[in-house]
mmCIF file of C-alpha atoms and ligand atoms in Angstrom:
data_model
loop_
_atom_site.group_PDB
_atom_site.id
_atom_site.type_symbol
_atom_site.label_atom_id
_atom_site.label_comp_id
_atom_site.label_asym_id
_atom_site.label_seq_id
_atom_site.Cartn_x
_atom_site.Cartn_y
_atom_site.Cartn_z
ATOM 1 C CA MET E 1 2.787 -20.548 -17.441
ATOM 2 C CA SER E 2 2.794 -19.482 -13.771
ATOM 3 C CA LYS E 3 -0.144 -19.143 -11.419
ATOM 4 C CA PHE E 4 -0.285 -16.166 -9.049
ATOM 5 C CA LEU E 5 -2.400 -15.461 -5.972
ATOM 6 C CA ILE E 6 -2.710 -11.727 -5.336
ATOM 7 C CA THR E 7 -4.386 -10.937 -2.010
ATOM 8 C CA GLY E 8 -5.874 -7.504 -1.307
ATOM 9 C CA GLY E 9 -6.221 -6.970 -5.060
ATOM 10 C CA ALA E 10 -9.427 -4.946 -4.768
ATOM 11 C CA GLY E 11 -7.520 -2.259 -2.846
ATOM 12 C CA PHE E 12 -5.308 0.547 -4.099
ATOM 13 C CA ILE E 13 -1.871 -1.024 -4.673
ATOM 14 C CA GLY E 14 -3.054 -4.608 -5.153
ATOM 15 C CA GLY E 15 -5.572 -3.370 -7.738
ATOM 16 C CA ASN E 16 -2.906 -1.483 -9.674
ATOM 17 C CA PHE E 17 -0.687 -4.577 -9.457
ATOM 18 C CA CYS E 18 -3.456 -6.791 -10.900
ATOM 19 C CA HIS E 19 -3.931 -4.359 -13.820
ATOM 20 C CA TYR E 20 -0.179 -4.309 -14.466
ATOM 21 C CA MET E 21 0.411 -8.074 -14.287
ATOM 22 C CA VAL E 22 -2.715 -9.234 -16.148
ATOM 23 C CA SER E 23 -1.843 -7.174 -19.220
ATOM 24 C CA LYS E 24 1.949 -7.686 -19.037
ATOM 25 C CA TYR E 25 1.836 -11.485 -18.703
ATOM 26 C CA PRO E 26 -1.068 -12.834 -20.800
ATOM 27 C CA GLN E 27 0.373 -16.372 -20.560
ATOM 28 C CA ASP E 28 0.202 -16.381 -16.727
ATOM 29 C CA GLU E 29 -2.904 -16.854 -14.564
ATOM 30 C CA PHE E 30 -3.944 -14.485 -11.778
ATOM 31 C CA VAL E 31 -6.339 -15.196 -8.923
ATOM 32 C CA CYS E 32 -7.199 -12.056 -6.964
ATOM 33 C CA LEU E 33 -8.499 -12.664 -3.444
ATOM 34 C CA ASP E 34 -10.050 -9.927 -1.332
ATOM 35 C CA ALA E 35 -12.397 -9.706 1.670
ATOM 36 C CA LEU E 36 -13.906 -6.484 0.240
ATOM 37 C CA THR E 37 -13.604 -4.445 3.408
ATOM 38 C CA TYR E 38 -14.499 -0.716 3.253
ATOM 39 C CA ALA E 39 -11.174 -0.242 1.362
ATOM 40 C CA GLY E 40 -11.780 -2.923 -1.264
ATOM 41 C CA ASN E 41 -13.809 -2.106 -4.359
ATOM 42 C CA LEU E 42 -14.699 -4.401 -7.244
ATOM 43 C CA GLU E 43 -15.048 -1.329 -9.478
ATOM 44 C CA THR E 44 -11.252 -1.001 -9.265
ATOM 45 C CA LEU E 45 -10.990 -4.372 -11.012
ATOM 46 C CA GLU E 46 -13.662 -3.707 -13.645
ATOM 47 C CA PRO E 47 -11.167 -3.094 -16.506
ATOM 48 C CA ILE E 48 -9.693 -6.622 -16.110
ATOM 49 C CA MET E 49 -12.625 -8.550 -14.635
ATOM 50 C CA ASN E 50 -13.357 -10.290 -17.955
ATOM 51 C CA ALA E 51 -9.740 -10.962 -18.922
ATOM 52 C CA GLY E 52 -9.164 -14.661 -19.716
ATOM 53 C CA ASN E 53 -6.204 -14.939 -17.310
ATOM 54 C CA PHE E 54 -7.929 -13.304 -14.298
ATOM 55 C CA ARG E 55 -10.453 -14.369 -11.716
ATOM 56 C CA PHE E 56 -11.717 -12.840 -8.451
ATOM 57 C CA VAL E 57 -12.347 -14.768 -5.226
ATOM 58 C CA HIS E 58 -14.231 -13.184 -2.305
ATOM 59 C CA GLU E 59 -12.399 -14.510 0.774
ATOM 60 C CA ASN E 60 -10.696 -13.388 3.973
ATOM 61 C CA ILE E 61 -6.979 -14.200 4.434
ATOM 62 C CA CYS E 62 -7.677 -15.049 8.099
ATOM 63 C CA HIS E 63 -10.215 -17.752 7.109
ATOM 64 C CA ARG E 64 -7.974 -20.822 7.265
ATOM 65 C CA GLU E 65 -10.478 -23.315 5.872
ATOM 66 C CA GLY E 66 -11.337 -21.202 2.819
ATOM 67 C CA ILE E 67 -7.702 -20.327 2.139
ATOM 68 C CA PHE E 68 -6.545 -23.955 2.349
ATOM 69 C CA LYS E 69 -9.393 -25.074 0.055
ATOM 70 C CA LEU E 70 -8.347 -22.486 -2.533
ATOM 71 C CA PHE E 71 -4.689 -23.526 -2.337
ATOM 72 C CA ALA E 72 -5.646 -27.193 -2.732
ATOM 73 C CA GLU E 73 -7.649 -26.369 -5.863
ATOM 74 C CA GLU E 74 -5.230 -23.951 -7.526
ATOM 75 C CA HIS E 75 -1.631 -24.950 -6.630
ATOM 76 C CA PHE E 76 -0.129 -21.461 -6.872
ATOM 77 C CA ASP E 77 3.440 -20.769 -7.984
ATOM 78 C CA TYR E 78 3.558 -17.293 -6.451
ATOM 79 C CA VAL E 79 1.609 -15.743 -3.563
ATOM 80 C CA ILE E 80 1.813 -11.965 -3.137
ATOM 81 C CA ASN E 81 0.200 -10.565 -0.012
ATOM 82 C CA PHE E 82 -1.108 -7.009 -0.289
ATOM 83 C CA ALA E 83 -4.130 -7.633 1.962
ATOM 84 C CA ALA E 84 -4.000 -5.458 5.068
ATOM 85 C CA GLU E 85 -5.661 -2.818 7.150
ATOM 86 C CA SER E 86 -3.600 0.120 5.925
ATOM 87 C CA HIS E 87 -4.702 3.428 7.478
ATOM 88 C CA VAL E 88 -2.638 4.688 10.448
ATOM 89 C CA ASP E 89 -5.460 6.858 11.834
ATOM 90 C CA ARG E 90 -7.862 3.904 11.903
ATOM 91 C CA SER E 91 -5.205 1.830 13.711
ATOM 92 C CA ILE E 92 -5.110 4.498 16.429
ATOM 93 C CA GLU E 93 -8.924 4.390 16.725
ATOM 94 C CA ASN E 94 -9.183 0.575 16.724
ATOM 95 C CA PRO E 95 -5.947 -1.477 16.783
ATOM 96 C CA GLU E 96 -7.480 -4.963 17.078
ATOM 97 C CA ILE E 97 -8.477 -5.566 13.467
ATOM 98 C CA PHE E 98 -4.941 -4.517 12.432
ATOM 99 C CA LEU E 99 -3.425 -7.273 14.548
ATOM 100 C CA LYS E 100 -5.843 -9.866 13.197
ATOM 101 C CA THR E 101 -5.577 -9.012 9.513
ATOM 102 C CA ASN E 102 -1.957 -7.884 9.317
ATOM 103 C CA ILE E 103 -0.364 -10.593 11.498
ATOM 104 C CA LEU E 104 -2.692 -13.606 11.646
ATOM 105 C CA GLY E 105 -3.628 -13.226 7.956
ATOM 106 C CA PRO E 106 -0.047 -13.670 6.679
ATOM 107 C CA GLN E 107 0.355 -16.621 9.068
ATOM 108 C CA VAL E 108 -2.598 -18.438 7.474
ATOM 109 C CA LEU E 109 -1.240 -17.689 3.984
ATOM 110 C CA MET E 110 2.240 -18.928 4.903
ATOM 111 C CA ASP E 111 0.857 -22.119 6.483
ATOM 112 C CA ALA E 112 -0.998 -22.756 3.217
ATOM 113 C CA CYS E 113 2.220 -22.089 1.264
ATOM 114 C CA LEU E 114 3.997 -24.745 3.324
ATOM 115 C CA LYS E 115 1.232 -27.338 2.855
ATOM 116 C CA TYR E 116 0.837 -26.628 -0.881
ATOM 117 C CA PRO E 117 4.403 -25.600 -1.801
ATOM 118 C CA VAL E 118 4.967 -22.403 -3.768
ATOM 119 C CA LYS E 119 8.024 -20.969 -5.522
ATOM 120 C CA ARG E 120 7.757 -17.732 -3.565
ATOM 121 C CA PHE E 121 5.638 -16.033 -0.882
ATOM 122 C CA HIS E 122 6.030 -12.267 -1.101
ATOM 123 C CA GLN E 123 5.012 -9.974 1.748
ATOM 124 C CA VAL E 124 4.236 -6.361 0.813
ATOM 125 C CA SER E 125 5.507 -4.286 3.709
ATOM 126 C CA THR E 126 6.176 -0.624 4.383
ATOM 127 C CA ASP E 127 8.886 1.895 5.302
ATOM 128 C CA GLU E 128 6.853 2.599 8.450
ATOM 129 C CA VAL E 129 8.385 -0.480 10.114
ATOM 130 C CA TYR E 130 11.587 1.567 10.540
ATOM 131 C CA GLY E 131 9.869 4.274 12.609
ATOM 132 C CA ASP E 132 10.886 7.820 11.698
ATOM 133 C CA LEU E 133 13.943 9.966 10.996
ATOM 134 C CA PRO E 134 14.704 13.436 12.386
ATOM 135 C CA LEU E 135 13.778 16.449 10.250
ATOM 136 C CA ASP E 136 17.208 18.062 10.647
ATOM 137 C CA ARG E 137 19.266 15.101 9.343
ATOM 138 C CA PRO E 138 18.570 14.941 5.583
ATOM 139 C CA ASP E 139 21.671 12.730 5.232
ATOM 140 C CA LEU E 140 19.926 9.824 7.040
ATOM 141 C CA LEU E 141 17.923 7.284 5.018
ATOM 142 C CA PHE E 142 16.313 3.941 5.927
ATOM 143 C CA THR E 143 18.339 0.941 4.694
ATOM 144 C CA GLU E 144 17.401 -2.717 5.001
ATOM 145 C CA GLN E 145 19.709 -2.825 8.060
ATOM 146 C CA THR E 146 17.878 -0.030 9.929
ATOM 147 C CA PRO E 147 16.398 -1.547 13.118
ATOM 148 C CA LEU E 148 12.625 -1.960 13.306
ATOM 149 C CA HIS E 149 11.253 0.762 15.571
ATOM 150 C CA THR E 150 7.532 1.277 15.118
ATOM 151 C CA SER E 151 5.247 4.133 16.180
ATOM 152 C CA SER E 152 1.624 3.177 15.414
ATOM 153 C CA PRO E 153 -0.439 0.010 15.820
ATOM 154 C CA TYR E 154 -0.436 -0.157 11.995
ATOM 155 C CA SER E 155 3.346 -0.090 11.677
ATOM 156 C CA ALA E 156 3.758 -2.447 14.651
ATOM 157 C CA SER E 157 1.440 -4.973 12.994
ATOM 158 C CA LYS E 158 3.348 -4.742 9.697
ATOM 159 C CA ALA E 159 6.694 -5.156 11.492
ATOM 160 C CA ALA E 160 5.334 -8.190 13.367
ATOM 161 C CA ALA E 161 4.331 -9.736 10.047
ATOM 162 C CA ASP E 162 7.806 -9.109 8.595
ATOM 163 C CA LEU E 163 9.396 -10.864 11.581
ATOM 164 C CA LEU E 164 6.995 -13.773 11.198
ATOM 165 C CA VAL E 165 7.861 -14.112 7.498
ATOM 166 C CA MET E 166 11.582 -14.246 8.318
ATOM 167 C CA ALA E 167 10.853 -16.791 11.077
ATOM 168 C CA TYR E 168 8.933 -19.004 8.616
ATOM 169 C CA HIS E 169 11.874 -18.724 6.232
ATOM 170 C CA ARG E 170 14.443 -19.778 8.818
ATOM 171 C CA THR E 171 12.394 -22.353 10.728
ATOM 172 C CA PHE E 172 10.323 -23.968 7.970
ATOM 173 C CA GLY E 173 12.349 -23.039 4.877
ATOM 174 C CA LEU E 174 9.510 -20.991 3.349
ATOM 175 C CA PRO E 175 10.763 -19.426 0.089
ATOM 176 C CA CYS E 176 9.997 -15.758 0.567
ATOM 177 C CA THR E 177 10.849 -12.122 -0.062
ATOM 178 C CA ILE E 178 9.724 -8.902 1.619
ATOM 179 C CA SER E 179 9.478 -5.435 0.061
ATOM 180 C CA ARG E 180 9.265 -2.247 2.107
ATOM 181 C CA CYS E 181 7.964 0.695 0.127
ATOM 182 C CA SER E 182 7.543 4.384 0.878
ATOM 183 C CA ASN E 183 4.191 6.259 0.625
ATOM 184 C CA ASN E 184 2.338 5.525 -2.612
ATOM 185 C CA TYR E 185 -0.009 7.704 -4.670
ATOM 186 C CA GLY E 186 -1.776 7.162 -7.996
ATOM 187 C CA PRO E 187 -5.034 5.867 -9.503
ATOM 188 C CA TYR E 188 -7.650 4.110 -7.349
ATOM 189 C CA GLN E 189 -6.295 5.299 -3.984
ATOM 190 C CA PHE E 190 -8.998 5.378 -1.322
ATOM 191 C CA PRO E 191 -9.769 9.003 -0.371
ATOM 192 C CA GLU E 192 -8.932 8.641 3.327
ATOM 193 C CA LYS E 193 -5.178 8.878 2.546
ATOM 194 C CA LEU E 194 -3.594 12.320 2.248
ATOM 195 C CA ILE E 195 -3.333 12.882 -1.522
ATOM 196 C CA PRO E 196 -6.743 11.641 -2.755
ATOM 197 C CA MET E 197 -8.441 13.130 0.331
ATOM 198 C CA ILE E 198 -6.949 16.557 -0.405
ATOM 199 C CA ILE E 199 -7.895 16.351 -4.097
ATOM 200 C CA LYS E 200 -11.471 15.361 -3.210
ATOM 201 C CA LYS E 201 -11.905 18.071 -0.584
ATOM 202 C CA ALA E 202 -10.208 20.779 -2.672
ATOM 203 C CA LEU E 203 -12.540 20.051 -5.600
ATOM 204 C CA ALA E 204 -15.496 20.516 -3.221
ATOM 205 C CA ASP E 205 -13.936 23.727 -1.763
ATOM 206 C CA GLU E 206 -13.924 22.100 1.692
ATOM 207 C CA PRO E 207 -11.322 22.856 4.433
ATOM 208 C CA LEU E 208 -8.180 20.701 4.105
ATOM 209 C CA PRO E 209 -7.196 19.178 7.490
ATOM 210 C CA ILE E 210 -3.408 19.309 7.923
ATOM 211 C CA TYR E 211 -2.057 17.694 11.093
ATOM 212 C CA GLY E 212 0.182 19.842 13.314
ATOM 213 C CA LYS E 213 2.231 22.332 11.299
ATOM 214 C CA GLY E 214 2.333 20.304 8.068
ATOM 215 C CA ILE E 215 6.118 19.886 8.368
ATOM 216 C CA ASN E 216 6.166 16.076 8.473
ATOM 217 C CA VAL E 217 8.001 14.586 5.510
ATOM 218 C CA ARG E 218 6.936 11.615 3.398
ATOM 219 C CA ASP E 219 8.866 9.982 0.527
ATOM 220 C CA TRP E 220 6.308 9.652 -2.296
ATOM 221 C CA LEU E 221 6.358 6.946 -4.973
ATOM 222 C CA HIS E 222 3.898 6.518 -7.852
ATOM 223 C CA VAL E 223 2.086 3.199 -7.469
ATOM 224 C CA TYR E 224 3.184 2.123 -10.979
ATOM 225 C CA ASP E 225 6.801 2.131 -9.798
ATOM 226 C CA HIS E 226 5.862 0.073 -6.727
ATOM 227 C CA CYS E 227 4.269 -2.501 -9.069
ATOM 228 C CA THR E 228 7.351 -2.781 -11.325
ATOM 229 C CA ALA E 229 9.541 -3.237 -8.244
ATOM 230 C CA ILE E 230 7.398 -6.046 -6.794
ATOM 231 C CA ASP E 231 7.254 -7.819 -10.156
ATOM 232 C CA LEU E 232 11.057 -7.730 -10.297
ATOM 233 C CA ILE E 233 11.567 -8.850 -6.685
ATOM 234 C CA VAL E 234 9.120 -11.749 -6.950
ATOM 235 C CA ARG E 235 10.719 -13.079 -10.157
ATOM 236 C CA GLN E 236 14.382 -12.229 -9.611
ATOM 237 C CA GLY E 237 14.880 -11.335 -5.942
ATOM 238 C CA ALA E 238 16.973 -13.623 -3.748
ATOM 239 C CA ASP E 239 15.178 -15.979 -1.389
ATOM 240 C CA GLY E 240 14.872 -14.683 2.202
ATOM 241 C CA GLU E 241 15.828 -11.116 1.246
ATOM 242 C CA ILE E 242 14.270 -7.744 2.090
ATOM 243 C CA TYR E 243 14.232 -4.913 -0.479
ATOM 244 C CA ASN E 244 13.521 -1.228 0.166
ATOM 245 C CA ILE E 245 11.538 0.607 -2.526
ATOM 246 C CA GLY E 246 11.548 4.402 -2.912
ATOM 247 C CA GLY E 247 12.324 7.115 -5.435
ATOM 248 C CA HIS E 248 13.913 9.930 -3.369
ATOM 249 C CA ASN E 249 10.817 12.150 -3.530
ATOM 250 C CA GLU E 250 10.728 13.695 -0.066
ATOM 251 C CA LYS E 251 8.079 16.390 0.466
ATOM 252 C CA THR E 252 6.560 18.038 3.501
ATOM 253 C CA ASN E 253 2.816 17.587 3.779
ATOM 254 C CA LEU E 254 2.396 21.316 3.192
ATOM 255 C CA GLU E 255 4.394 21.089 -0.051
ATOM 256 C CA VAL E 256 2.159 18.246 -1.237
ATOM 257 C CA VAL E 257 -1.041 20.116 -0.434
ATOM 258 C CA GLN E 258 0.210 23.371 -1.995
ATOM 259 C CA THR E 259 1.165 21.513 -5.194
ATOM 260 C CA ILE E 260 -2.347 20.060 -5.449
ATOM 261 C CA LEU E 261 -4.014 23.425 -4.778
ATOM 262 C CA ASN E 262 -1.868 25.145 -7.437
ATOM 263 C CA TYR E 263 -2.632 22.445 -10.008
ATOM 264 C CA LEU E 264 -6.377 22.802 -9.364
ATOM 265 C CA SER E 265 -6.195 26.646 -9.156
ATOM 266 C CA LYS E 266 -7.729 26.524 -5.686
ATOM 267 C CA PRO E 267 -6.881 29.018 -2.891
ATOM 268 C CA GLN E 268 -4.268 28.218 -0.213
ATOM 269 C CA SER E 269 -6.813 29.543 2.305
ATOM 270 C CA LEU E 270 -8.494 26.114 2.214
ATOM 271 C CA ILE E 271 -5.590 24.782 4.319
ATOM 272 C CA THR E 272 -6.717 24.248 7.930
ATOM 273 C CA PHE E 273 -4.267 23.180 10.619
ATOM 274 C CA VAL E 274 -5.832 20.632 12.988
ATOM 275 C CA LYS E 275 -4.762 18.640 16.045
ATOM 276 C CA ASP E 276 -1.694 16.510 15.328
ATOM 277 C CA ARG E 277 -1.878 12.727 14.920
ATOM 278 C CA ALA E 278 -0.826 10.882 18.103
ATOM 279 C CA GLY E 279 2.708 9.497 17.723
ATOM 280 C CA HIS E 280 2.999 11.215 14.301
ATOM 281 C CA ASP E 281 6.169 10.050 12.490
ATOM 282 C CA LEU E 282 8.331 13.030 11.496
ATOM 283 C CA ARG E 283 10.113 11.885 8.373
ATOM 284 C CA TYR E 284 10.351 8.817 6.140
ATOM 285 C CA ALA E 285 13.123 8.503 3.547
ATOM 286 C CA MET E 286 14.116 5.326 1.740
ATOM 287 C CA ASP E 287 17.464 4.156 0.426
ATOM 288 C CA PRO E 288 16.505 1.869 -2.507
ATOM 289 C CA SER E 289 20.107 1.267 -3.667
ATOM 290 C CA LYS E 290 20.017 -2.508 -2.992
ATOM 291 C CA LEU E 291 17.056 -2.907 -5.371
ATOM 292 C CA GLU E 292 18.695 -0.644 -7.950
ATOM 293 C CA LYS E 293 22.109 -2.317 -7.828
ATOM 294 C CA GLU E 294 21.041 -5.960 -7.490
ATOM 295 C CA LEU E 295 17.936 -6.019 -9.689
ATOM 296 C CA GLY E 296 18.379 -2.923 -11.888
ATOM 297 C CA TRP E 297 15.117 -1.269 -10.807
ATOM 298 C CA ARG E 298 14.547 2.379 -11.758
ATOM 299 C CA PRO E 299 11.390 4.398 -11.066
ATOM 300 C CA LYS E 300 9.595 5.895 -14.086
ATOM 301 C CA TYR E 301 7.987 8.855 -12.274
ATOM 302 C CA THR E 302 9.257 11.711 -10.146
ATOM 303 C CA PHE E 303 6.748 13.349 -7.799
ATOM 304 C CA GLU E 304 6.537 16.243 -10.247
ATOM 305 C CA THR E 305 5.616 13.998 -13.215
ATOM 306 C CA GLY E 306 3.352 11.657 -11.248
ATOM 307 C CA ILE E 307 1.218 14.054 -9.233
ATOM 308 C CA GLY E 308 -0.349 15.863 -12.229
ATOM 309 C CA ARG E 309 -1.367 12.539 -13.799
ATOM 310 C CA THR E 310 -2.859 11.449 -10.469
ATOM 311 C CA ILE E 311 -4.901 14.630 -10.092
ATOM 312 C CA ASP E 312 -6.105 14.252 -13.702
ATOM 313 C CA TRP E 313 -7.063 10.622 -12.998
ATOM 314 C CA ASN E 314 -9.190 11.763 -10.049
ATOM 315 C CA LEU E 315 -10.814 14.451 -12.202
ATOM 316 C CA ASN E 316 -11.645 11.845 -14.861
ATOM 317 C CA HIS E 317 -12.968 9.200 -12.445
ATOM 318 C CA ARG E 318 -15.480 11.117 -10.364
ATOM 319 C CA ASP E 319 -17.884 8.145 -10.520
ATOM 320 C CA TRP E 320 -15.346 5.800 -8.896
ATOM 321 C CA LEU E 321 -14.639 8.385 -6.200
ATOM 322 C CA GLU E 322 -18.313 8.937 -5.442
ATOM 323 C CA HIS E 323 -19.086 5.211 -5.275
ATOM 324 C CA VAL E 324 -16.247 4.367 -2.862
ATOM 325 C CA ALA E 325 -16.811 7.461 -0.728
ATOM 326 C CA SER E 326 -20.075 6.282 0.808
ATOM 327 C CA GLY E 327 -21.283 4.219 3.785
ATOM 328 C CA GLU E 328 -18.425 3.345 6.140
ATOM 329 C CA TYR E 329 -16.209 6.040 4.588
ATOM 330 C CA LEU E 330 -18.679 8.794 5.469
ATOM 331 C CA ARG E 331 -19.117 7.461 9.008
ATOM 332 C CA PHE E 332 -15.351 7.390 9.674
ATOM 333 C CA MET E 333 -14.675 10.818 8.146
ATOM 334 C CA LYS E 334 -17.490 12.425 10.159
ATOM 335 C CA GLU E 335 -16.587 10.872 13.512
ATOM 336 C CA TYR E 336 -12.807 11.115 13.144
ATOM 337 C CA TYR E 337 -12.481 14.686 11.908
ATOM 338 C CA SER E 338 -15.178 16.111 14.194
ATOM 339 C CA SER E 339 -12.837 15.476 17.162
ATOM 340 C CA LYS E 340 -9.854 17.222 15.483
HETATM 341 P P1 NAD W 401 -5.835 -0.587 0.834
HETATM 342 O O1 NAD W 401 -6.382 -0.342 2.188
HETATM 343 O O2 NAD W 401 -6.180 0.336 -0.275
HETATM 344 O O3 NAD W 401 -6.236 -2.054 0.355
HETATM 345 C C1 NAD W 401 -6.200 -3.170 1.200
HETATM 346 C C2 NAD W 401 -7.030 -4.278 0.562
HETATM 347 O O4 NAD W 401 -6.947 -5.430 1.409
HETATM 348 C C3 NAD W 401 -8.515 -3.935 0.420
HETATM 349 O O5 NAD W 401 -8.966 -4.308 -0.863
HETATM 350 C C4 NAD W 401 -9.188 -4.772 1.490
HETATM 351 O O6 NAD W 401 -10.503 -5.157 1.154
HETATM 352 C C5 NAD W 401 -8.248 -5.967 1.545
HETATM 353 N N1 NAD W 401 -8.331 -6.658 2.842
HETATM 354 C C6 NAD W 401 -8.312 -6.107 4.090
HETATM 355 N N2 NAD W 401 -8.416 -7.073 5.019
HETATM 356 C C7 NAD W 401 -8.482 -8.260 4.344
HETATM 357 C C8 NAD W 401 -8.579 -9.613 4.758
HETATM 358 N N3 NAD W 401 -8.637 -9.951 6.059
HETATM 359 N N4 NAD W 401 -8.606 -10.582 3.804
HETATM 360 C C9 NAD W 401 -8.546 -10.255 2.496
HETATM 361 N N5 NAD W 401 -8.480 -8.986 2.045
HETATM 362 C C10 NAD W 401 -8.438 -7.999 2.968
HETATM 363 O O7 NAD W 401 -4.254 -0.667 1.038
HETATM 364 P P2 NAD W 401 -3.071 -0.294 0.035
HETATM 365 O O8 NAD W 401 -2.721 1.123 0.229
HETATM 366 O O9 NAD W 401 -3.407 -0.794 -1.323
HETATM 367 O O10 NAD W 401 -1.896 -1.170 0.669
HETATM 368 C C11 NAD W 401 -1.661 -2.502 0.194
HETATM 369 C C12 NAD W 401 -0.467 -3.072 0.935
HETATM 370 O O11 NAD W 401 0.686 -2.242 0.705
HETATM 371 C C13 NAD W 401 -0.641 -3.122 2.453
HETATM 372 O O12 NAD W 401 -0.069 -4.330 2.918
HETATM 373 C C14 NAD W 401 0.146 -1.918 2.975
HETATM 374 O O13 NAD W 401 0.624 -2.165 4.267
HETATM 375 C C15 NAD W 401 1.264 -1.840 1.962
HETATM 376 N N6 NAD W 401 1.836 -0.504 1.724
HETATM 377 C C16 NAD W 401 1.032 0.579 1.454
HETATM 378 C C17 NAD W 401 1.610 1.819 1.190
HETATM 379 C C18 NAD W 401 0.759 3.022 0.840
HETATM 380 O O14 NAD W 401 1.290 4.138 0.716
HETATM 381 N N7 NAD W 401 -0.537 2.890 0.646
HETATM 382 C C19 NAD W 401 3.004 1.969 1.211
HETATM 383 C C20 NAD W 401 3.797 0.833 1.495
HETATM 384 C C21 NAD W 401 3.197 -0.389 1.741
HETATM 385 P P1 TYD W 402 -1.351 9.131 5.173
HETATM 386 O O1 TYD W 402 -1.771 9.316 3.750
HETATM 387 O O2 TYD W 402 -2.367 8.706 6.172
HETATM 388 O O3 TYD W 402 -0.107 8.128 5.142
HETATM 389 P P2 TYD W 402 0.908 7.696 6.328
HETATM 390 O O4 TYD W 402 0.389 8.158 7.632
HETATM 391 O O5 TYD W 402 0.889 6.214 6.214
HETATM 392 O O6 TYD W 402 2.219 8.311 5.961
HETATM 393 O O7 TYD W 402 -0.700 10.495 5.691
HETATM 394 C C1 TYD W 402 0.389 11.092 5.006
HETATM 395 C C2 TYD W 402 0.811 12.304 5.812
HETATM 396 O O8 TYD W 402 -0.247 13.266 5.785
HETATM 397 C C3 TYD W 402 1.063 11.996 7.280
HETATM 398 O O9 TYD W 402 2.165 12.788 7.742
HETATM 399 C C4 TYD W 402 -0.195 12.439 7.985
HETATM 400 C C5 TYD W 402 -0.678 13.592 7.117
HETATM 401 N N1 TYD W 402 -2.153 13.786 7.103
HETATM 402 C C6 TYD W 402 -2.685 15.025 7.387
HETATM 403 O O10 TYD W 402 -1.955 16.005 7.661
HETATM 404 N N2 TYD W 402 -4.044 15.168 7.383
HETATM 405 C C7 TYD W 402 -4.886 14.126 7.107
HETATM 406 O O11 TYD W 402 -6.139 14.318 7.153
HETATM 407 C C8 TYD W 402 -4.313 12.851 6.791
HETATM 408 C C9 TYD W 402 -5.195 11.675 6.469
HETATM 409 C C10 TYD W 402 -2.935 12.719 6.787
#
């Protein structure tokens, strides 16, 4: 029996990870910790909330006293940190909370891991720490050796956390791994990110805001495949190592939006080009060969097989979408897009 702490588990990827782990490992115990910011929703955890091997704790990863108390009580074997501020556009509007949550939060967690020793601290990071690639060099991919070169306050905060994790490994001997994944999509994604936002707006026949010319490229991975990769890295990855995660699914933003419109039989005329994002990264593309060769990971979905299921999930979970898309969400969407 192993005991896991999963932080940020009421969010998109952490929530999917909780679902995956709780049903796959009934003999293990899972504590999900989340501050329930605008992006965290207990409804995401409803299907597993009453599972015997799962419990939820409302706490902030920056709250040292509360975190240390929890570690003293539980003695975790594995700590997996998903908790973060995760939206690039919000980081451009207000960087400060990104620095607090994304850098100081992991520091508190790692200090607790040193005081109450764990088998592994795993930091969930992102391909955005590598900056971007040119559009006219499809041969170039990010490897684990690509230098960190960030563009937004979000990516800078995630890169800072990665450096801090490696420093804790070298200086204090913290047993750790880091995973850097490409853009995710799938069930329970908050509708401020491109794919769920486009689905939501297209269903309401609202204009679809596409930054610049829509030619920026993202490398899309279904969240299920991100979960299987993290499970593998945490259990079998080598201590102190970084692993890239991606499935070679590069698409321009326009291609993504057109695919969604075709699936929903909605007109392309909904597409509206708006002012570009400041510092907008051109292209992300991951080389996941280390993870494939060393740990035997293979993704289950291509973009073509995953996107239809994701659109169907959104169609079948209108209640979830309506509940999360209220309050702070409405305020941000109104203020942010009115200036575009
Ligand atoms: P999300 O915004 O959907 O969820 C983040 C969760 O963290 C929310 O439940 C929120 O309440 C919680 N949280 C925020 N601040 C907290 C704090 N101080 N203490 C405790 N909980 C807090 O984000 P996501 O898309 O699920 O991303 C999860 C992780 O994966 C992040 O670390 C992100 O950087 C990384 N990542 C995301 C993507 C992607 O495409 N979404 C890709 C690669 C990596
Ligand atoms: P997003 O989902 O915010 O992820 P990230 O910025 O972390 O890659 O955006 C994905 C792409 O979609 C990115 O190139 C920006 C673009 N985009 C739009 O064109 N319009 C929008 O309203 C949003 C939110 C994103």
